[in-house]
Tab-separated table of C-alpha atoms in Angstrom:
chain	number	residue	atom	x	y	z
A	129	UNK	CA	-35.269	-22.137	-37.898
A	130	UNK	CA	-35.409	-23.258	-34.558
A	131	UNK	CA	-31.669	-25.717	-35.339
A	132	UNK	CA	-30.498	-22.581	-37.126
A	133	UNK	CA	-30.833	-20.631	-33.674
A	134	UNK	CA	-29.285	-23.099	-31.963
A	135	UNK	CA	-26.277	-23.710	-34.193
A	136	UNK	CA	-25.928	-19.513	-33.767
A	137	UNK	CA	-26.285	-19.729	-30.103
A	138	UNK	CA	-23.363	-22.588	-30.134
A	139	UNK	CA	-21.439	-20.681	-32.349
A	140	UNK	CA	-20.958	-17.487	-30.362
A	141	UNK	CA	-20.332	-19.641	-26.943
A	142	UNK	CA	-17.736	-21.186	-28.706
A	143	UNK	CA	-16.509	-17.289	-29.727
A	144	UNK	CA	-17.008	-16.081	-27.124
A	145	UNK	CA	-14.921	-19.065	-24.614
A	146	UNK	CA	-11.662	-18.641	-27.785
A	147	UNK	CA	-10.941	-15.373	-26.391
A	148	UNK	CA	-9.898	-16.828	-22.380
A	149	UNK	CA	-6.682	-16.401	-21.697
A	150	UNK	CA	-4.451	-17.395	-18.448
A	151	UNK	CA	-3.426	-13.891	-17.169
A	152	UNK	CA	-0.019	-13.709	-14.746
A	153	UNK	CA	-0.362	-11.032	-12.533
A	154	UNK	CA	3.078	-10.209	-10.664
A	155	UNK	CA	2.974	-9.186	-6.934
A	156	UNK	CA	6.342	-7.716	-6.001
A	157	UNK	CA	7.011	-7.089	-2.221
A	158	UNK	CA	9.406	-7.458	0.074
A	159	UNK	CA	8.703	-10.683	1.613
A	160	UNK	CA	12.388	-9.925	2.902
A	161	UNK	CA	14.208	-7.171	4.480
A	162	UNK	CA	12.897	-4.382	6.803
A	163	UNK	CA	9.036	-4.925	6.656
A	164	UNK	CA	8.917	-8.473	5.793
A	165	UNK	CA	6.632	-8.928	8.592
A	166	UNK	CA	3.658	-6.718	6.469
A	167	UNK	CA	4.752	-8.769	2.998
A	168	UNK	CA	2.241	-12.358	3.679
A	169	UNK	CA	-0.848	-10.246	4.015
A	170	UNK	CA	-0.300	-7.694	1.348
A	171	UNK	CA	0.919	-11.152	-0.707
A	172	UNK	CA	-3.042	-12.713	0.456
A	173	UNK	CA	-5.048	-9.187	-0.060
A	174	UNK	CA	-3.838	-9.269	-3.649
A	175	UNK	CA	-4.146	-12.711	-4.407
A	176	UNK	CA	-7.650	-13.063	-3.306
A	177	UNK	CA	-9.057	-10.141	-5.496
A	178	UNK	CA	-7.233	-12.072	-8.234
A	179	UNK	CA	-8.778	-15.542	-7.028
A	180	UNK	CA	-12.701	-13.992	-7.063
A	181	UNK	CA	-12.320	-12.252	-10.191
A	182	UNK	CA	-10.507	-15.583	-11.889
A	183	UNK	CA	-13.542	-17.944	-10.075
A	184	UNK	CA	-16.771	-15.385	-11.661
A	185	UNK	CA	-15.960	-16.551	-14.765
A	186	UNK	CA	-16.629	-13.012	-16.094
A	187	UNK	CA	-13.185	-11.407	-16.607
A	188	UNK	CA	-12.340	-11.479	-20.730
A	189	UNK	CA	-14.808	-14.558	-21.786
A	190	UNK	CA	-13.369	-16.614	-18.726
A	191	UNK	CA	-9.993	-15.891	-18.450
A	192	UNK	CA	-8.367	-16.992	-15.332
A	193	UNK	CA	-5.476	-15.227	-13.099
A	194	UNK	CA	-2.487	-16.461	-11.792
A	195	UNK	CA	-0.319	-14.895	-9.495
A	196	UNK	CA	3.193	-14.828	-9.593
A	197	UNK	CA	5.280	-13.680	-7.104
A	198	UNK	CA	8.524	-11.946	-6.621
A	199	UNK	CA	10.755	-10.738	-3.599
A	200	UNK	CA	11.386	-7.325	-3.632
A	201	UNK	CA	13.566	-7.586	-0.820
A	202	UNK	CA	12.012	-3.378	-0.282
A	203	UNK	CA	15.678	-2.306	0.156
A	204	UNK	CA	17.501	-3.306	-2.391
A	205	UNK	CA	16.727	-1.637	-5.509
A	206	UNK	CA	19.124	-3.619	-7.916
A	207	UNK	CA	17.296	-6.749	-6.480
A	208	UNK	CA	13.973	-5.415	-6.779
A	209	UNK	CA	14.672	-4.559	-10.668
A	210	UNK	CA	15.803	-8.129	-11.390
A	211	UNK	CA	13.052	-9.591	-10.128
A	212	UNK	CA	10.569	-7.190	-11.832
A	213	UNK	CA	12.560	-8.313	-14.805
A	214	UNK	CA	11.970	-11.592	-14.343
A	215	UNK	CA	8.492	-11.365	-13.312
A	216	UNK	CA	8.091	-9.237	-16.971
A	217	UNK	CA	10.458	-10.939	-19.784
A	218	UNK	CA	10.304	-14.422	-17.778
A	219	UNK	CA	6.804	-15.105	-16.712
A	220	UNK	CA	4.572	-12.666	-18.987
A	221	UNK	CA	2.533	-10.802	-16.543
A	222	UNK	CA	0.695	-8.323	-17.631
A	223	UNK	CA	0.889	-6.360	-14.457
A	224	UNK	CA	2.174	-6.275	-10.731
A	225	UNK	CA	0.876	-5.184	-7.445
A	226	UNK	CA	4.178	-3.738	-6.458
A	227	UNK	CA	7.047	-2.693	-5.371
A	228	UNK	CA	6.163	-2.300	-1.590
A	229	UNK	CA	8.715	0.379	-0.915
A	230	UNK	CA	9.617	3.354	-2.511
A	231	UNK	CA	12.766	3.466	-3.481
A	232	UNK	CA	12.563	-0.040	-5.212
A	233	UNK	CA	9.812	0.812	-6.652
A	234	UNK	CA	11.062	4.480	-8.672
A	235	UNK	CA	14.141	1.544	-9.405
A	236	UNK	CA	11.530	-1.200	-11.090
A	237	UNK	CA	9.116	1.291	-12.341
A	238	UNK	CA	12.201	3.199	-14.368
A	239	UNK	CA	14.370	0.731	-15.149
A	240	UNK	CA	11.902	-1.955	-16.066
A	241	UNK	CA	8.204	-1.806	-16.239
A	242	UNK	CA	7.858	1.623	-18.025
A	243	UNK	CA	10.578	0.478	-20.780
A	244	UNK	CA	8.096	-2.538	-21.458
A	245	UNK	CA	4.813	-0.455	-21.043
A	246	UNK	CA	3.474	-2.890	-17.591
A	247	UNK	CA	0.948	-1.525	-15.643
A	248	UNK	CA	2.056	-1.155	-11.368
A	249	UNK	CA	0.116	-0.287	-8.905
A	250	UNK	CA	1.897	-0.185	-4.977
A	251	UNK	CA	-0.068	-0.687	-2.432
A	252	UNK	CA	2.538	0.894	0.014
A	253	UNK	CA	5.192	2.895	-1.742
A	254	UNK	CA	3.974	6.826	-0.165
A	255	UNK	CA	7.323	8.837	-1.492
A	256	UNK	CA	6.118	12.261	-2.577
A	257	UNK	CA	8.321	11.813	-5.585
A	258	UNK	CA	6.342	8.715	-6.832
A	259	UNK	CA	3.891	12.053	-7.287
A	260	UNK	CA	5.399	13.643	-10.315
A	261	UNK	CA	7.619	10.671	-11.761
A	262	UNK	CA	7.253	10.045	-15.304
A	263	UNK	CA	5.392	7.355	-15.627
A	264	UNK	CA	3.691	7.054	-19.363
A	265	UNK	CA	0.335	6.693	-17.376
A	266	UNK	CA	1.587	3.232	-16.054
A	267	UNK	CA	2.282	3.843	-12.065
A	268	UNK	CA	-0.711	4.111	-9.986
A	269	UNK	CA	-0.946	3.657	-6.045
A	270	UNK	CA	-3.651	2.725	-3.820
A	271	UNK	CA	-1.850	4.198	-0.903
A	272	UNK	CA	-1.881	8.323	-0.224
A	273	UNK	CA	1.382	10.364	-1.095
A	274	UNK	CA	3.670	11.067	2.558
A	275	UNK	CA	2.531	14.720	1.309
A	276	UNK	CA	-0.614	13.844	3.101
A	277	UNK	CA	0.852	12.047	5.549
A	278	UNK	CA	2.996	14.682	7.299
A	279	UNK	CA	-0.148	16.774	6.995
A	280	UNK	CA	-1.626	14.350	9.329
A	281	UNK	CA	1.015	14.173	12.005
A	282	UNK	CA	1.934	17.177	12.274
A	283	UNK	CA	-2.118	17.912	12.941
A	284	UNK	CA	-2.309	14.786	15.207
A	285	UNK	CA	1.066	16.130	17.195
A	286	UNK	CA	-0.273	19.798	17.799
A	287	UNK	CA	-3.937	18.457	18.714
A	288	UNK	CA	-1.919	16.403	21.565
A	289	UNK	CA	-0.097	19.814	22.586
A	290	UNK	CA	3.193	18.373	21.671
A	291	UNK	CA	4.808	21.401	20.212
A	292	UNK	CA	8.934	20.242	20.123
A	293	UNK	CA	10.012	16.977	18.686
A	294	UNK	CA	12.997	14.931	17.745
A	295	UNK	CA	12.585	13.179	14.124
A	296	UNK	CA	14.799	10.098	12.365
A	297	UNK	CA	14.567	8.477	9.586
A	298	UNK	CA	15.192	5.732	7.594
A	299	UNK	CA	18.013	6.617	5.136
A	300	UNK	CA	15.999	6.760	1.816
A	301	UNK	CA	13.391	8.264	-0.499
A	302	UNK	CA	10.601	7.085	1.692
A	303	UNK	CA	12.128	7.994	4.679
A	304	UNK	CA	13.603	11.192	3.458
A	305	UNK	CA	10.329	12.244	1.901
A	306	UNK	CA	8.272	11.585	5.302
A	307	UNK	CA	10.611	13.448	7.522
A	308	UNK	CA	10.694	16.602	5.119
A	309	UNK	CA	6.862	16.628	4.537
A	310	UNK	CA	6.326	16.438	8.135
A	311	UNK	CA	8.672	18.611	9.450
A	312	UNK	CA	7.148	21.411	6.354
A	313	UNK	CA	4.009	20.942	7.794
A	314	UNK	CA	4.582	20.810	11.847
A	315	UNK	CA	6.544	23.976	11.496
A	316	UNK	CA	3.668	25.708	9.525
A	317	UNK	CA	1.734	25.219	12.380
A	318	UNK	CA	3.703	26.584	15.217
A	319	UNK	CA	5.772	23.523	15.895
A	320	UNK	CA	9.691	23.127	16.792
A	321	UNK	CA	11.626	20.325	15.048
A	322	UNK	CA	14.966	19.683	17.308
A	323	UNK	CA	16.749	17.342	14.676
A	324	UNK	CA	16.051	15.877	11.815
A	325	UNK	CA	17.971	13.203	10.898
A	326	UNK	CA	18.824	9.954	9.078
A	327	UNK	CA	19.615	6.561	10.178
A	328	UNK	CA	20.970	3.306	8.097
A	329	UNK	CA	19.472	0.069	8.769
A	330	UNK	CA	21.112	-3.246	9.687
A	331	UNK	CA	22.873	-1.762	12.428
A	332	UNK	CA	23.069	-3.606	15.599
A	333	UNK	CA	23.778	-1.096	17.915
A	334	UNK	CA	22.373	2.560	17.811
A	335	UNK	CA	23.320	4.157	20.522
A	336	UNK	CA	25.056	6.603	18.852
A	337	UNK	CA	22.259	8.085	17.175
A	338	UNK	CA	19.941	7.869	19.750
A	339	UNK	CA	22.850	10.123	21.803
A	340	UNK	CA	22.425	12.670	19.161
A	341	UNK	CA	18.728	12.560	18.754
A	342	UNK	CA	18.636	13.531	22.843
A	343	UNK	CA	20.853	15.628	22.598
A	344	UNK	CA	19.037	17.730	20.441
A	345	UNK	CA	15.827	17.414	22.789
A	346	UNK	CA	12.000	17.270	21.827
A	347	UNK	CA	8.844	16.093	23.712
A	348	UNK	CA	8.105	12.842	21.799
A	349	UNK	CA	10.659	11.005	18.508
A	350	UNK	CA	9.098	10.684	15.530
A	351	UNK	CA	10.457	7.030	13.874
A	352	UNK	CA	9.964	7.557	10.468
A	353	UNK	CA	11.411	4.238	9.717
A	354	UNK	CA	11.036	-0.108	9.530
A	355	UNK	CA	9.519	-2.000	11.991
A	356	UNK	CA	11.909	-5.069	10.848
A	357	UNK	CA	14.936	-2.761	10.649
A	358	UNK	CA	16.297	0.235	12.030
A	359	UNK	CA	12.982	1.898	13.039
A	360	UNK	CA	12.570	-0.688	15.864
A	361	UNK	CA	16.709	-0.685	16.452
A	362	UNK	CA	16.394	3.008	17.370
A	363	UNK	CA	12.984	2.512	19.976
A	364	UNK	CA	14.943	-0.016	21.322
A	365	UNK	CA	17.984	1.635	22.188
A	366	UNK	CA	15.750	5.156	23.025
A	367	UNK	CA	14.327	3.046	25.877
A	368	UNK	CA	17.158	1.767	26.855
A	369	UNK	CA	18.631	4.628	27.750
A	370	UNK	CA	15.965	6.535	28.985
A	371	UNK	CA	16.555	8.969	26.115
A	372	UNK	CA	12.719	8.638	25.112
A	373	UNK	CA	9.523	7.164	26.191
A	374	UNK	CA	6.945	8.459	23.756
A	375	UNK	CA	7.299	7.965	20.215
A	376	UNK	CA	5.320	8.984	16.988
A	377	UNK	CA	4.886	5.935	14.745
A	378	UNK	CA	3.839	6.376	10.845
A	379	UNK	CA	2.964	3.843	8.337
A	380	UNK	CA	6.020	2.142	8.166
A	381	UNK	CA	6.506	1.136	11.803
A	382	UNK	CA	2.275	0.489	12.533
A	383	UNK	CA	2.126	-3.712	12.329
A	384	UNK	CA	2.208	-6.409	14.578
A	385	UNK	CA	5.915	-6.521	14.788
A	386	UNK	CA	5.361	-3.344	17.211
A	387	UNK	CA	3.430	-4.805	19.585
A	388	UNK	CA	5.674	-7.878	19.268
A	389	UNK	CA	8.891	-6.141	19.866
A	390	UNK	CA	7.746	-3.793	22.474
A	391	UNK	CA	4.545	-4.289	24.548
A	392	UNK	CA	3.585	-1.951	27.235
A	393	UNK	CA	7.269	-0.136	26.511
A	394	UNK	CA	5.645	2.188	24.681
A	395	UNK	CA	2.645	2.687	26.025
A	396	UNK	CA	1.558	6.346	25.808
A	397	UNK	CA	2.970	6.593	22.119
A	398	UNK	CA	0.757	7.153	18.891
A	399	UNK	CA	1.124	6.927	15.417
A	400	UNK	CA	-1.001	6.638	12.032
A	401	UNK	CA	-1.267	4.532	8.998
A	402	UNK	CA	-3.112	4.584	5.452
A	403	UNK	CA	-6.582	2.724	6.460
A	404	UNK	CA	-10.480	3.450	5.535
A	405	UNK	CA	-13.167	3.043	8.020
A	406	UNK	CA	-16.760	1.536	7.206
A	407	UNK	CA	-18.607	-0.856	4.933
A	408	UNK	CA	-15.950	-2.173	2.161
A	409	UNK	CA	-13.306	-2.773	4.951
A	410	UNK	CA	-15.793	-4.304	7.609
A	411	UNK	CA	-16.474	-6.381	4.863
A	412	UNK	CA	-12.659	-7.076	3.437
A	413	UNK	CA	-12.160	-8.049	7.107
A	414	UNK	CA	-14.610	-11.067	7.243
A	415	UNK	CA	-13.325	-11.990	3.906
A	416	UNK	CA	-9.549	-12.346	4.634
A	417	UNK	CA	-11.090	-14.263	8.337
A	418	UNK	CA	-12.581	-16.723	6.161
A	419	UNK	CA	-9.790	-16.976	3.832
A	420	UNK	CA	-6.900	-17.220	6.553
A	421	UNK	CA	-4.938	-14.478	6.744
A	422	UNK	CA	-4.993	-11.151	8.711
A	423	UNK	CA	-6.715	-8.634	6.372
A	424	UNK	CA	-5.653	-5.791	9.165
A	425	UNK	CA	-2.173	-6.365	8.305
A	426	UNK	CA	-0.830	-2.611	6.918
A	427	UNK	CA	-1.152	-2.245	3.106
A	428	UNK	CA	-3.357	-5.781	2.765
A	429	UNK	CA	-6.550	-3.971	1.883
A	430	UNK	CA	-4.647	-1.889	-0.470
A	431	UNK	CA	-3.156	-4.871	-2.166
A	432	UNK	CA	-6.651	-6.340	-2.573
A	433	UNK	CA	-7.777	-3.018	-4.290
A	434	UNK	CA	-4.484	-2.750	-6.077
A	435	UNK	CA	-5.232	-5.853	-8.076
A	436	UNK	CA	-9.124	-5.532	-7.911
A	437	UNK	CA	-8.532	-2.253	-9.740
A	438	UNK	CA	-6.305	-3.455	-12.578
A	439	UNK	CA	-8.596	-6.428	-12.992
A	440	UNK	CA	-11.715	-4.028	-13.628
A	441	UNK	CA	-9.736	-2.346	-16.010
A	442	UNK	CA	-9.267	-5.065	-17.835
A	443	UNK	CA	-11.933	-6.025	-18.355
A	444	UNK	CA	-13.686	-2.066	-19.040
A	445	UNK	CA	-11.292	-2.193	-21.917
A	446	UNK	CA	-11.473	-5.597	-22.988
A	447	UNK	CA	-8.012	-6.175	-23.060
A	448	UNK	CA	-5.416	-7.574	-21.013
A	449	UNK	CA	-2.405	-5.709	-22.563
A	450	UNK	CA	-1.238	-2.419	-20.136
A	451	UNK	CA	-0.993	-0.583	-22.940
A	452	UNK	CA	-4.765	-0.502	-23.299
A	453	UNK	CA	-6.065	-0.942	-19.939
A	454	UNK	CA	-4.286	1.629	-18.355
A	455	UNK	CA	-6.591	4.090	-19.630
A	456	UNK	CA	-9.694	2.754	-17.778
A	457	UNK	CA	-7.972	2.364	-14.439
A	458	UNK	CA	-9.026	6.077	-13.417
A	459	UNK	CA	-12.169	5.453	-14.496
A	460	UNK	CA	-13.119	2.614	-12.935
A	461	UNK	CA	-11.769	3.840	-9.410
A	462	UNK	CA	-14.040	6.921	-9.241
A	463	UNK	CA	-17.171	7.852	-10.495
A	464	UNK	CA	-19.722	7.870	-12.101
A	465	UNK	CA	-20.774	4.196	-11.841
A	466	UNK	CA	-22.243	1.798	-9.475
A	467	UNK	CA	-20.439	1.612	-5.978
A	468	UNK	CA	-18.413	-1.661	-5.745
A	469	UNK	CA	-17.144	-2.877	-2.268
A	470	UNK	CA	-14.963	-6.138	-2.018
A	471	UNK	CA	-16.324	-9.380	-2.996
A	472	UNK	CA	-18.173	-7.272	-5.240
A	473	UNK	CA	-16.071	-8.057	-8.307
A	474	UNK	CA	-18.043	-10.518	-10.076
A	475	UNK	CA	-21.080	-8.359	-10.058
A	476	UNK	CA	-18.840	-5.145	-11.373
A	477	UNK	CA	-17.496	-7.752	-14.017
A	478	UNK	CA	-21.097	-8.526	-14.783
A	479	UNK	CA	-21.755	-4.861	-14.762
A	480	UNK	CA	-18.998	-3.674	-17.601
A	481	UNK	CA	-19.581	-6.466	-19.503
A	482	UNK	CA	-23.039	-5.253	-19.680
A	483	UNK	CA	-21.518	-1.402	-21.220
A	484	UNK	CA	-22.506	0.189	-17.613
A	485	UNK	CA	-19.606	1.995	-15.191
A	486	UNK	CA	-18.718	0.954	-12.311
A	487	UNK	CA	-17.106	3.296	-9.215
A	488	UNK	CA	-14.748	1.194	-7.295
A	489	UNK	CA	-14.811	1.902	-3.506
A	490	UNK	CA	-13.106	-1.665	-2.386
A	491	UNK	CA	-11.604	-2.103	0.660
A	492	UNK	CA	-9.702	1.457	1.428
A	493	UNK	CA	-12.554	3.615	-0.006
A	494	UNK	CA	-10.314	4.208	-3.307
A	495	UNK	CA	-10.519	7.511	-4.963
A	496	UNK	CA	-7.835	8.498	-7.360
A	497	UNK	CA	-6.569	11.929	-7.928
A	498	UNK	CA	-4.002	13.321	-10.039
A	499	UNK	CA	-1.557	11.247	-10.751
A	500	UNK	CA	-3.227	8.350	-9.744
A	501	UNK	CA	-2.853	7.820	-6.008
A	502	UNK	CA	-5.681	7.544	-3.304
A	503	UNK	CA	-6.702	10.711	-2.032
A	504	UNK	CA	-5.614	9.340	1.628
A	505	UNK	CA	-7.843	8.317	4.756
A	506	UNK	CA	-5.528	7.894	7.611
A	507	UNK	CA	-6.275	5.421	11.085
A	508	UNK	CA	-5.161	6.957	14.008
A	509	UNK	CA	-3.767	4.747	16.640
A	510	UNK	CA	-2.673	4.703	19.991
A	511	UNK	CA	-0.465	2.292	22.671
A	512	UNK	CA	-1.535	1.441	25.595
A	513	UNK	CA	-1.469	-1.586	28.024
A	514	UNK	CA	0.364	-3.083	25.840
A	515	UNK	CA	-2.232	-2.672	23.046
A	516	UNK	CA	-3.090	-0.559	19.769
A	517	UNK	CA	-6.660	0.951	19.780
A	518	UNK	CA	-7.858	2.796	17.145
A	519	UNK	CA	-8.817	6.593	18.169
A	520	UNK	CA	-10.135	8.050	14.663
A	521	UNK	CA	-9.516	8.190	10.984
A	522	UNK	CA	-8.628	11.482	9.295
């Protein structure tokens, strides 16, 4: 009897290890073009919730993940669709923390991933159109809509009694979708917007707009663009000229390359970005220290959850294929379940594979709502001395 137990111990290890697999998991961002600087740490934060959950030895009998990485280029949507292509028909992955902006990512999601049913999840694209795109339940986004986000400027602007402002932005859907959310909401609340109006990026010289833009007049210029691109072209020239000195900075212009570009210039400025306080980003924080990169890069600690939460889903549905696991992603990002913060993921592993739930909190306090985006917690910053301190999150 006792052999016989053994031999049927053996046997279902030996089950159990034929159903690993090597899972590709594609991370498409723009690790060129207008926020190339943000691209290396969104790159790490996704490839070290891939890395824990592939070391626990708990994800599908022992599978292990690969990343494989692509370059968006954020811009350019034809190049962003070739190399979702190739990261799909060409490498096999079975889904991709991507794209990183939001125009190239309605491109990839439509043209590519949705014809071959892959799961995406951005960490960064915030269009409000990325809200009510058909999607076949395959597009999720660990970043809040630009809905919310002109909520929260327009609040942040009135609480700082600046009632009148100038606005550009960066010629496309994210940009678009920013300025007209904002400039919906500041109005509702009393507030005056002068201009509101587009600028192209690659442009060496924008004097031109910057001419219009004061023209028009306001208290403060909202820069609804790219730190790498026009967004810092048009600070540049504003100071230059003496045609503004305090400027509202949203997600896409909050990263090092600020600071870098402009010091003390803009000292008296403010701005926000998508970013949870407390435990599970303390936490991501020490972990991306000890792994070597800057986990308070924008959009890293969504990456992280981005892949963390297709992972989980995985393995809640025991499947790899998008087609299946794309069902559990909603549930494992919200509750009921036991709370799991990052470097948590072998013992939420340990937990499904056990039949209990699991609610995913990770490094941006995730909660998904409707279609599948984060409900939104915003950091509110401010410039000065040269410096970005944090004031609050909303």
């Amino acid at each position: 009897m006792k052999k016989l137990l053994l031999a049927t111990a053996a046997g279902a290890l030996i089950a159990g290890s034929a159903g690993a697999e090597e899972i590709k998991m594609g991370i498409s961002l723009g690790f060129t073009g207008p926020l190339e600087s943000m691209a290396p740490a969104m790159r790490d934060g996704a490839k070290l919730a891939m890395k824990e959950a592939s070391d626990s030895g708990l994800l599908l009998d022992g599978s292990t993940v690969t990343a494989v990485e692509g370059d968006s280029t954020c811009a350019d949507a034809a190049a962003a669709t070739a190399t979702v292509e190739r990261l799909i028909t060409a490498e096999g992955v079975k889904g991709i923390v991507g794209g990183m902006c939001s125009g190239e990512t309605i491109a990839s999601l439509e043209n590519v991933a949705k014809p071959n049913g892959i799961v995406m999840i951005s960490p960064s694209a915030t269009s409000p159109a990325l809200s009510v795109i058909e999607d076949n339940g395959l597009f999720f986004r660990t970043s809040p809509s630009d809905a919310r986000q002109g909520e929260v400027m327009a609040d942040i602007l009135m609480e700082r009694g600046i009632e009148s402002v100038a606005v550009t932005y960066t010629n496309n859907d994210y940009g678009k979708g920013l300025a007209d959310s904002f400039q919906a909401a500041y109005e509702a609340k009393g507030g005056n917007v002068t201009v509101n109006s587009a600028h192209d990026d690659g442009k060496a010289d924008y004097s031109a707009e910057v001419a219009a833009l004061a023209a028009a007049g306001g208290d403060a210029l909202v820069v609804a663009g790219y730190v790498d691109q026009g967004g810092s072209g048009v600070v540049r020239a504003s100071l230059d000229t003496g045609a503004f000195d305090t400027f509202v900075f949203p997600d896409g212009m909050i990263g090092t390359a600020l600071l870098e570009n402009f010091g003390s210039e803009i000292d008296g400025s403010f701005g926000q970005n998508p970013a949870a306080e407390g435990e599970g980003r303390e936490t991501y924080l020490k972990m991306a220290e000890e792994a070597g990169f800057d986990g308070a890069g924008a959009f890293s600690a969504e990456a992280y959850d981005a892949a963390a939460l297709m992972l989980l889903a995985m393995a809640a549905s025991g499947s790899s294929d998008p087609g299946i696991y794309k069902d559990k992603i909603m549930d494992v990002a919200n509750e009921p379940g036991e709370k799991i913060m990052p470097g948590d993921l072998a013992k939420a592993l340990e937990i499904i594979n056990g039949g209990g739930d699991v609610d995913y909190v990770g490094a941006t306090s995730v909660e998904l709502v409707g279609a599948g985006e984060s409900a939104g917690v915003y950091r509110e910053v401010a410039f000065s001395n040269g410096e970005m301190e944090i004031v609050g999150y909303r």
